[in-house]
């Protein structure tokens, strides 16, 4: 879910091209066909490459992208349900929870389908991380606006998610930061915690959701710092490798 942006994040990862993200980046191999215009026995003709790319490019209207579009459509619907009846009606909150749960479930499947069935598209690479951040951001802002969740929690989580996504875009020239197990656990914990706050819970369940959210915040901060560390190491390695390559070229 959240995964850097799995999206540039890396998804969820590189902006969502990073592993753990939901629509992933990648290209199908060339068909290797040759035409009469090619005189190189090892390299396919340029026209053959273009034709292969056209054949291997998945349609935008595939099931993985449709699930991503569904998440985007659910965002305004979720907000409307959250705020219906003044924002505190248990029935409307239950419907809002259902919309949020559907969005979280589709987040688990669209990236898996894209990787498994080669349904990768440029639209999916961009839309998937946007959908992830949109539904989580909408839920957090609504909860804080209604007074159910402190604003500092919303700010910490959203700042981390957006910051890591932007950082992935910055360092992608040096390599991709993969989604870690901690990052995946963070996404799961955030989803469970926010879902529990969306529901109108009372008693011990209300106490439990407080501790689940506390765990989500801790994981959010810790994994965010770890991604920053990985980005610094990746950048240093990339700069060192480029400098070494330049020295070899000059030699």
Coordinates of C-alpha atoms in Angstrom, one line a residue:
X1 CA 0.0 0.0 0.0
X2 CA 1.8 2.3 0.7
X3 CA 4.8 1.8 -0.7
X4 CA 6.9 3.9 -2.1
X5 CA 5.1 4.4 -3.9
X6 CA 5.7 -0.3 -3.8
X7 CA 5.1 3.1 -7.1
X8 CA 9.1 5.7 -7.8
X9 CA 8.7 4.3 -4.2
X10 CA 9.1 1.3 -5.0
X11 CA 6.0 0.1 -4.4
X12 CA 4.1 -0.4 -4.4
X13 CA 9.2 -0.3 -5.6
X14 CA 11.1 2.9 -7.8
X15 CA 8.2 5.6 -7.7
X16 CA 5.8 2.6 -7.6
X17 CA 8.4 0.6 -10.1
X18 CA 10.0 -0.4 -6.8
X19 CA 9.2 -3.9 -5.8
X20 CA 6.1 -4.1 -3.2
X21 CA 4.3 -1.6 -5.0
X22 CA 1.1 -2.6 -6.7
X23 CA 1.7 -1.9 -10.7
X24 CA 5.4 -2.6 -11.5
X25 CA 7.8 -1.5 -14.1
X26 CA 9.5 -3.7 -16.6
X27 CA 9.4 -4.6 -20.3
X28 CA 8.8 -7.8 -22.1
X29 CA 11.8 -9.2 -24.0
X30 CA 12.2 -8.6 -27.7
X31 CA 10.8 -11.3 -29.9
X32 CA 14.1 -11.6 -31.6
X33 CA 12.6 -11.7 -35.1
X34 CA 14.6 -10.6 -38.1
X35 CA 13.6 -9.2 -41.4
X36 CA 15.3 -8.9 -44.7
X37 CA 16.7 -5.5 -43.9
X38 CA 18.9 -6.9 -41.1
X39 CA 22.4 -8.0 -41.9
X40 CA 23.5 -8.6 -38.3
X41 CA 23.0 -12.2 -37.2
X42 CA 22.8 -11.3 -33.6
X43 CA 20.8 -8.1 -33.5
X44 CA 17.1 -7.9 -34.6
X45 CA 16.2 -5.2 -37.1
X46 CA 14.9 -1.9 -35.7
X47 CA 11.5 -2.5 -37.2
X48 CA 11.4 -5.9 -35.5
X49 CA 12.1 -4.2 -32.1
X50 CA 9.3 -1.7 -32.6
X51 CA 6.9 -4.4 -33.7
X52 CA 7.8 -6.5 -30.7
X53 CA 7.3 -3.6 -28.3
X54 CA 3.9 -2.9 -29.8
X55 CA 2.9 -6.5 -29.4
X56 CA 4.2 -6.9 -25.9
X57 CA 2.8 -3.6 -24.6
X58 CA -0.2 -4.5 -22.4
X59 CA -3.5 -2.8 -23.1
X60 CA -4.4 0.1 -20.7
X61 CA -7.8 -1.6 -20.2
X62 CA -6.5 -4.7 -18.4
X63 CA -7.7 -6.1 -15.1
X64 CA -4.7 -4.7 -13.1
X65 CA -5.4 -1.1 -14.3
X66 CA -9.1 -1.5 -13.8
X67 CA -8.5 -2.4 -10.2
X68 CA -6.3 0.7 -9.8
X69 CA -9.0 2.9 -11.4
X70 CA -11.6 1.4 -9.0
X71 CA -9.4 2.5 -6.1
X72 CA -9.3 6.1 -7.6
X73 CA -13.1 6.1 -8.0
X74 CA -13.6 4.8 -4.4
X75 CA -11.7 7.8 -2.9
X76 CA -14.5 10.4 -3.4
X77 CA -17.1 7.8 -2.5
X78 CA -15.2 7.0 0.7
X79 CA -15.0 10.7 1.7
X80 CA -18.7 11.1 1.0
X81 CA -19.6 8.1 3.2
X82 CA -17.2 9.2 6.0
X83 CA -18.8 12.7 6.2
X84 CA -22.4 11.6 5.7
X85 CA -24.7 12.1 8.7
X86 CA -22.3 14.6 10.3
X87 CA -19.4 12.1 10.2
X88 CA -20.4 10.2 13.3
X89 CA -23.2 7.9 12.2
X90 CA -22.2 4.3 12.8
X91 CA -24.1 3.0 9.7
X92 CA -22.4 5.5 7.3
X93 CA -19.0 4.8 9.0
X94 CA -19.5 1.1 8.4
X95 CA -20.2 1.7 4.7
X96 CA -17.1 3.9 4.6
X97 CA -15.1 1.1 6.1
X98 CA -16.3 -1.3 3.4
X99 CA -15.2 1.1 0.7
X100 CA -11.8 1.5 2.4
X101 CA -11.4 -2.3 2.8
X102 CA -12.2 -2.8 -0.9
X103 CA -9.5 -0.3 -1.8
X104 CA -6.9 -2.0 0.4
X105 CA -7.8 -5.4 -1.0
X106 CA -7.5 -4.3 -4.6
X107 CA -4.1 -2.7 -3.7
X108 CA -2.9 -6.2 -2.9
X109 CA -4.0 -7.7 -6.1
X110 CA -3.3 -5.2 -8.9
X111 CA 0.4 -5.3 -8.6
X112 CA 0.5 -9.1 -8.3
X113 CA -1.6 -9.4 -11.5
X114 CA 0.5 -6.9 -13.4
X115 CA 3.7 -8.8 -12.5
X116 CA 2.3 -12.3 -13.1
X117 CA 0.5 -11.7 -16.4
X118 CA 2.8 -9.0 -17.8
X119 CA 0.1 -6.3 -17.6
X120 CA 2.6 -3.5 -17.0
X121 CA 1.6 -0.1 -18.6
X122 CA 2.9 3.4 -18.2
X123 CA -0.6 4.3 -16.8
X124 CA -0.3 1.7 -14.1
X125 CA 3.2 2.9 -13.1
X126 CA 1.8 6.4 -12.4
X127 CA -1.7 5.7 -11.3
X128 CA -1.0 2.9 -8.8
X129 CA 1.1 4.9 -6.3
X130 CA -1.4 7.9 -6.7
X131 CA -4.3 5.6 -5.8
X132 CA -2.4 4.2 -2.8
X133 CA -1.6 7.6 -1.4
X134 CA -5.0 9.1 -2.2
X135 CA -7.2 6.5 -0.3
X136 CA -4.9 6.5 2.7
X137 CA -4.5 10.3 2.7
X138 CA -8.3 10.8 2.4
X139 CA -8.9 8.5 5.3
X140 CA -6.4 10.1 7.6
X141 CA -7.5 13.6 6.8
X142 CA -11.1 12.8 7.3
X143 CA -10.4 11.1 10.7
X144 CA -8.3 14.1 11.9
X145 CA -10.9 16.5 10.6
X146 CA -13.6 14.7 12.6
X147 CA -11.4 14.8 15.7
X148 CA -11.0 11.0 15.8
X149 CA -7.2 11.0 15.2
X150 CA -4.6 13.6 16.2
X151 CA -3.4 15.8 13.3
X152 CA 0.2 15.1 14.1
X153 CA -0.3 11.4 13.3
X154 CA -1.8 12.3 10.0
X155 CA 1.1 14.7 9.2
X156 CA 3.8 12.2 10.2
X157 CA 2.3 9.4 8.1
X158 CA 1.6 11.5 5.0
X159 CA 5.0 13.3 5.2
X160 CA 6.7 10.0 5.3
X161 CA 4.8 8.5 2.4
X162 CA 5.2 11.5 0.2
X163 CA 8.8 12.1 1.2
X164 CA 9.8 8.5 0.5
X165 CA 8.0 8.6 -2.9
X166 CA 9.8 11.7 -4.0
X167 CA 13.1 10.4 -2.7
X168 CA 12.7 7.2 -4.8
X169 CA 12.3 9.4 -7.9
X170 CA 15.5 11.4 -7.0
X171 CA 17.7 8.3 -6.6
X172 CA 16.2 6.2 -9.4
X173 CA 19.1 7.3 -11.6
X174 CA 21.4 5.3 -9.4
X175 CA 19.1 2.3 -8.9
X176 CA 15.8 1.1 -7.4
X177 CA 15.2 0.9 -3.6
X178 CA 13.3 -2.4 -3.1
X179 CA 10.4 -2.7 -0.7
X180 CA 11.5 -4.2 2.6
X181 CA 9.6 -6.6 4.8
X182 CA 9.3 -3.8 7.3
X183 CA 7.8 -1.5 4.7
X184 CA 5.2 -4.2 3.8
X185 CA 4.4 -4.7 7.5
X186 CA 4.1 -0.9 7.9
X187 CA 1.5 -0.9 5.0
X188 CA -0.5 -3.7 6.6
X189 CA -0.4 -2.2 10.0
X190 CA -1.5 1.3 8.7
X191 CA -4.4 -0.3 6.8
X192 CA -5.6 -2.2 9.8
X193 CA -5.2 0.8 12.1
X194 CA -7.0 3.3 9.9
X195 CA -9.7 0.7 9.2
X196 CA -10.3 0.4 12.9
X197 CA -10.5 4.1 13.3
X198 CA -13.0 4.4 10.4
X199 CA -15.4 2.1 12.3
X200 CA -17.3 3.5 15.2
X201 CA -15.6 1.3 17.8
X202 CA -16.1 1.5 21.6
X203 CA -14.8 -0.2 24.7
X204 CA -11.7 -2.5 24.5
X205 CA -11.7 -2.4 20.7
X206 CA -11.3 1.4 20.8
X207 CA -8.3 0.9 23.1
X208 CA -6.9 -1.8 20.9
X209 CA -7.0 0.5 17.8
X210 CA -5.0 3.1 19.7
X211 CA -2.1 0.6 20.2
X212 CA -2.4 -0.6 16.6
X213 CA -2.1 2.9 15.3
X214 CA 0.8 3.5 17.7
X215 CA 2.6 0.5 16.2
X216 CA 1.8 1.9 12.7
X217 CA 3.3 5.2 13.5
X218 CA 6.5 3.6 14.9
X219 CA 6.9 1.4 11.8
X220 CA 6.2 4.4 9.6
X221 CA 9.1 6.4 11.1
X222 CA 11.5 3.5 11.5
X223 CA 11.0 2.2 7.9
X224 CA 11.2 5.7 6.6
X225 CA 14.6 6.3 8.2
X226 CA 15.8 2.9 6.8
X227 CA 14.7 3.9 3.3
X228 CA 16.6 7.2 3.7
X229 CA 19.7 5.2 4.7
X230 CA 19.3 2.9 1.7
X231 CA 19.0 5.9 -0.6
X232 CA 22.2 7.5 0.7
X233 CA 24.1 4.2 0.3
X234 CA 22.7 3.7 -3.2
X235 CA 23.6 7.2 -4.3
X236 CA 27.1 6.9 -3.0
X237 CA 27.6 3.6 -4.8
X238 CA 26.2 5.0 -8.0
X239 CA 28.5 8.0 -7.9
X240 CA 31.5 5.8 -7.1
X241 CA 30.7 3.4 -10.0
X242 CA 30.3 6.3 -12.4
X243 CA 33.6 7.8 -11.3
X244 CA 35.3 4.5 -11.8
X245 CA 33.8 4.0 -15.2
X246 CA 34.9 7.5 -16.2
X247 CA 38.4 6.8 -15.1
X248 CA 38.5 3.6 -17.1
X249 CA 37.3 5.5 -20.2
X250 CA 39.9 8.2 -19.8
X251 CA 42.6 5.6 -19.3

